[in-house]
Coordinates of C-alpha atoms in Angstrom, one line a residue:
M18 CA 2.1 6.3 -4.6
L19 CA 4.1 7.6 -1.7
K20 CA 4.2 7.3 2.1
G21 CA 0.8 7.7 3.7
M22 CA -1.0 5.8 1.0
S23 CA 1.4 2.9 0.1
K24 CA 0.5 -0.7 0.8
V25 CA 3.6 -2.8 1.5
L26 CA 4.0 -6.6 1.9
L27 CA 6.9 -7.7 4.2
V28 CA 8.1 -11.3 3.7
E29 CA 10.5 -12.0 6.6
D30 CA 10.8 -15.1 8.9
D31 CA 12.9 -13.4 11.6
E32 CA 10.3 -12.3 14.1
S33 CA 12.7 -10.3 16.2
M34 CA 13.4 -8.1 13.2
A35 CA 10.0 -8.1 11.5
K36 CA 7.8 -7.1 14.5
P37 CA 9.6 -3.8 15.4
L38 CA 10.1 -3.1 11.7
T39 CA 6.4 -3.5 11.1
E40 CA 5.5 -1.3 14.0
W41 CA 7.9 1.4 13.0
L42 CA 6.8 1.5 9.3
Q43 CA 3.1 1.6 10.4
S44 CA 3.7 4.4 12.8
N45 CA 5.3 6.3 10.0
G46 CA 2.3 6.1 7.7
F47 CA 2.9 2.9 5.6
R48 CA 0.1 0.3 5.4
L49 CA 2.2 -2.8 6.0
E50 CA 1.3 -6.5 6.1
W51 CA 3.8 -9.2 7.3
T52 CA 4.1 -12.9 6.5
T53 CA 6.9 -15.3 7.3
S54 CA 6.9 -17.5 4.2
A55 CA 7.2 -17.1 0.5
E56 CA 4.3 -19.6 0.0
D57 CA 2.0 -17.4 2.0
A58 CA 3.2 -14.3 0.2
M59 CA 2.4 -15.8 -3.2
Q60 CA -1.1 -16.6 -2.0
L61 CA -1.5 -13.0 -0.7
L62 CA -0.3 -11.6 -4.0
T63 CA -2.9 -13.8 -5.8
N64 CA -5.7 -12.2 -3.8
F65 CA -4.6 -8.7 -3.0
Q66 CA -2.7 -5.8 -4.5
Y67 CA 0.4 -4.2 -3.0
D68 CA 2.5 -1.3 -4.1
L69 CA 5.8 -2.8 -3.0
I70 CA 7.2 -6.1 -1.6
V71 CA 10.0 -6.2 0.9
L72 CA 11.4 -9.7 0.5
D73 CA 14.0 -11.6 2.6
K74 CA 16.3 -13.6 0.3
H75 CA 16.8 -16.5 2.7
L76 CA 13.5 -18.0 3.8
P77 CA 12.6 -21.5 5.0
G78 CA 10.8 -23.6 2.4
M79 CA 10.7 -21.6 -0.8
S80 CA 13.6 -19.1 -0.7
G81 CA 13.1 -15.4 -1.4
K82 CA 15.1 -15.7 -4.6
A83 CA 12.9 -18.6 -5.8
M84 CA 9.8 -16.6 -5.0
L85 CA 11.1 -13.6 -6.9
N86 CA 11.8 -15.8 -9.9
K87 CA 8.4 -17.4 -9.8
Y88 CA 6.6 -14.1 -9.3
R89 CA 8.4 -12.4 -12.2
A90 CA 8.0 -15.5 -14.4
G91 CA 4.2 -15.3 -13.8
G92 CA 4.1 -11.7 -14.9
G93 CA 4.2 -10.1 -11.4
M94 CA 5.2 -6.4 -11.8
T95 CA 5.1 -5.1 -8.2
P96 CA 8.4 -3.6 -7.2
I97 CA 10.5 -5.8 -4.9
L98 CA 13.1 -4.7 -2.4
M99 CA 15.3 -7.7 -1.4
L100 CA 16.8 -8.1 2.1
T101 CA 19.8 -10.3 2.9
G102 CA 22.6 -10.8 5.3
D103 CA 25.0 -11.5 2.5
A104 CA 26.9 -8.3 1.7
T105 CA 28.9 -9.7 -1.2
L106 CA 28.7 -8.0 -4.6
S107 CA 27.9 -11.3 -6.3
S108 CA 24.9 -11.8 -4.1
K109 CA 23.6 -8.3 -4.7
M110 CA 24.1 -8.7 -8.5
D111 CA 22.3 -12.1 -8.3
G112 CA 19.3 -10.5 -6.6
L113 CA 19.1 -7.6 -9.0
D114 CA 19.5 -9.8 -12.1
S115 CA 16.7 -12.0 -10.8
G116 CA 14.3 -9.0 -11.0
A117 CA 14.6 -7.2 -7.7
D118 CA 14.3 -3.4 -7.9
D119 CA 16.7 -2.7 -5.0
Y120 CA 18.8 -4.6 -2.4
L121 CA 19.4 -3.8 1.3
T122 CA 22.0 -5.6 3.4
K123 CA 21.2 -6.5 7.0
P124 CA 21.6 -5.1 9.6
F125 CA 20.0 -1.7 8.6
E126 CA 18.1 1.1 10.3
P127 CA 14.4 1.4 9.7
E128 CA 14.9 4.9 8.4
E129 CA 17.1 3.6 5.6
L130 CA 14.5 1.0 4.6
A131 CA 11.8 3.7 4.6
A132 CA 14.0 5.9 2.4
R133 CA 14.6 3.0 0.0
I134 CA 10.8 2.3 -0.2
R135 CA 10.0 5.9 -0.9
A136 CA 12.7 6.0 -3.6
I137 CA 11.2 3.0 -5.4
L138 CA 7.7 4.3 -5.1
R139 CA 8.9 7.6 -6.7
R140 CA 10.2 5.9 -9.8
P141 CA 7.1 5.9 -12.0
A142 CA 7.1 8.8 -14.5
E143 CA 3.8 10.2 -13.3
L144 CA 4.3 11.4 -9.7
L145 CA 1.2 12.4 -7.8
P146 CA 1.2 15.7 -6.0
D147 CA 1.3 15.8 -2.2
I148 CA -2.1 17.6 -2.2
L149 CA -5.1 16.3 -4.2
I150 CA -8.1 18.6 -4.7
I151 CA -11.3 17.5 -6.3
G152 CA -14.4 19.6 -5.8
N153 CA -14.6 20.9 -2.3
V154 CA -12.4 18.1 -0.8
E155 CA -8.7 18.4 -0.3
L156 CA -6.4 15.5 0.7
N157 CA -2.8 16.0 1.9
S158 CA -0.9 12.8 1.5
R159 CA 2.0 14.1 3.7
T160 CA -0.1 15.0 6.7
Q161 CA -2.9 12.6 5.9
K162 CA -5.4 15.4 6.6
V163 CA -8.6 15.7 4.6
T164 CA -10.7 18.9 4.5
L165 CA -14.3 19.6 3.3
N166 CA -14.8 23.2 2.4
G167 CA -11.7 24.0 4.4
K168 CA -12.9 22.2 7.5
E169 CA -10.7 19.2 8.6
L170 CA -12.5 15.9 8.8
T171 CA -11.8 13.0 11.2
L172 CA -11.4 9.9 9.1
A173 CA -10.6 6.3 10.2
R174 CA -7.5 4.8 8.7
G175 CA -9.5 2.7 6.3
E176 CA -11.8 5.6 5.3
Y177 CA -8.7 7.7 4.5
A178 CA -7.2 4.8 2.4
V179 CA -10.4 4.4 0.4
L180 CA -10.8 8.1 -0.3
A181 CA -7.1 8.5 -1.3
Y182 CA -7.4 5.6 -3.7
L183 CA -10.5 7.0 -5.4
M184 CA -9.0 10.5 -5.6
R185 CA -5.9 9.1 -7.2
N186 CA -8.1 7.3 -9.8
P187 CA -11.0 9.8 -10.6
N188 CA -13.6 9.1 -13.2
R189 CA -13.2 5.3 -12.8
C190 CA -15.8 3.0 -11.2
F191 CA -14.5 0.4 -8.7
S192 CA -16.5 -2.6 -7.6
S193 CA -16.4 -3.8 -4.0
Q194 CA -14.2 -6.7 -4.9
E195 CA -11.7 -4.4 -6.7
L196 CA -11.5 -2.2 -3.6
L197 CA -11.1 -5.2 -1.3
R198 CA -8.0 -6.3 -3.3
A199 CA -6.5 -2.8 -3.6
V200 CA -7.2 -1.2 -0.2
W201 CA -8.2 -3.7 2.5
S202 CA -5.6 -5.8 4.3
A203 CA -5.5 -9.6 4.1
D204 CA -6.1 -9.9 7.8
S205 CA -8.9 -7.4 8.1
G206 CA -11.6 -10.0 7.5
G207 CA -13.3 -7.5 5.3
G208 CA -16.0 -8.5 2.8
E209 CA -18.5 -6.6 0.7
D210 CA -20.4 -5.7 3.8
A211 CA -17.3 -4.0 5.1
V212 CA -17.0 -2.0 1.9
R213 CA -20.6 -0.9 2.1
S214 CA -20.2 0.1 5.8
C215 CA -17.1 2.1 5.0
F216 CA -18.7 4.0 2.2
K217 CA -21.8 4.7 4.3
R218 CA -19.6 6.4 6.9
L219 CA -17.4 8.1 4.4
R220 CA -20.3 9.5 2.4
K221 CA -21.9 10.9 5.6
K222 CA -18.6 12.7 6.5
L223 CA -18.1 14.0 2.9
T224 CA -21.6 15.4 2.4
D225 CA -21.7 19.2 2.6
E226 CA -24.4 21.5 3.9
D227 CA -26.1 21.4 0.5
G228 CA -26.3 17.6 0.5
N229 CA -23.6 17.2 -2.1
C230 CA -21.1 14.3 -1.8
L231 CA -17.8 13.8 -3.7
I232 CA -18.4 10.0 -3.9
S233 CA -21.0 8.6 -6.2
T234 CA -22.5 5.1 -6.0
V235 CA -23.1 3.4 -9.4
H236 CA -25.8 0.8 -8.7
G237 CA -24.7 -2.6 -9.8
A238 CA -21.1 -1.4 -10.6
G239 CA -19.4 0.2 -7.6
Y240 CA -18.1 3.6 -6.5
T241 CA -16.5 6.5 -8.2
I242 CA -15.3 10.1 -7.9
E243 CA -16.0 12.2 -10.9
T244 CA -14.1 15.4 -11.6

């Protein structure tokens, strides 16, 4: 999953750094959530799915390193990029040996962090193409544009995220709870009603002149896109 579709959790207690970083990454297409403590981050990771974690090594309470160790020991596999003000080689090796996927020393430019995130998200063997086409719907992950029979659609951010998730996982049925974990943010306050409302709007926008819609509802099971 690359920029425009990735869901990132930032764990950083320095507000002066985290706020502008959050705004910059969001403005550049990342879906980013921010928390200031490792304890809160562990709770979020229990209830929601993320594509990558950006984790400060030195946090109040449970340290970033302690959280990394606990998360990996519990079977957590989400990639982790660790941030620290300690530029020594031993500190970097310690972080990587603990299970971090990459390491970035403060201070840094937002562009460098974004580049590191993209590099980590490109690592899986099966890279998705920038353009996904299923039926008469085309989704461009670089421009975040969606077309139906060649005509561009206007989608809300959440609608785009849901459609992109289903198009990346065709022929699979997802329940409302699975979609809440994978797509909705922790602070959205979304429940199953929010999922139903989103799909109602999305299906209306994706229905062509013949009444056909890419998304199917499987009663009692969830939502799917079939190729």
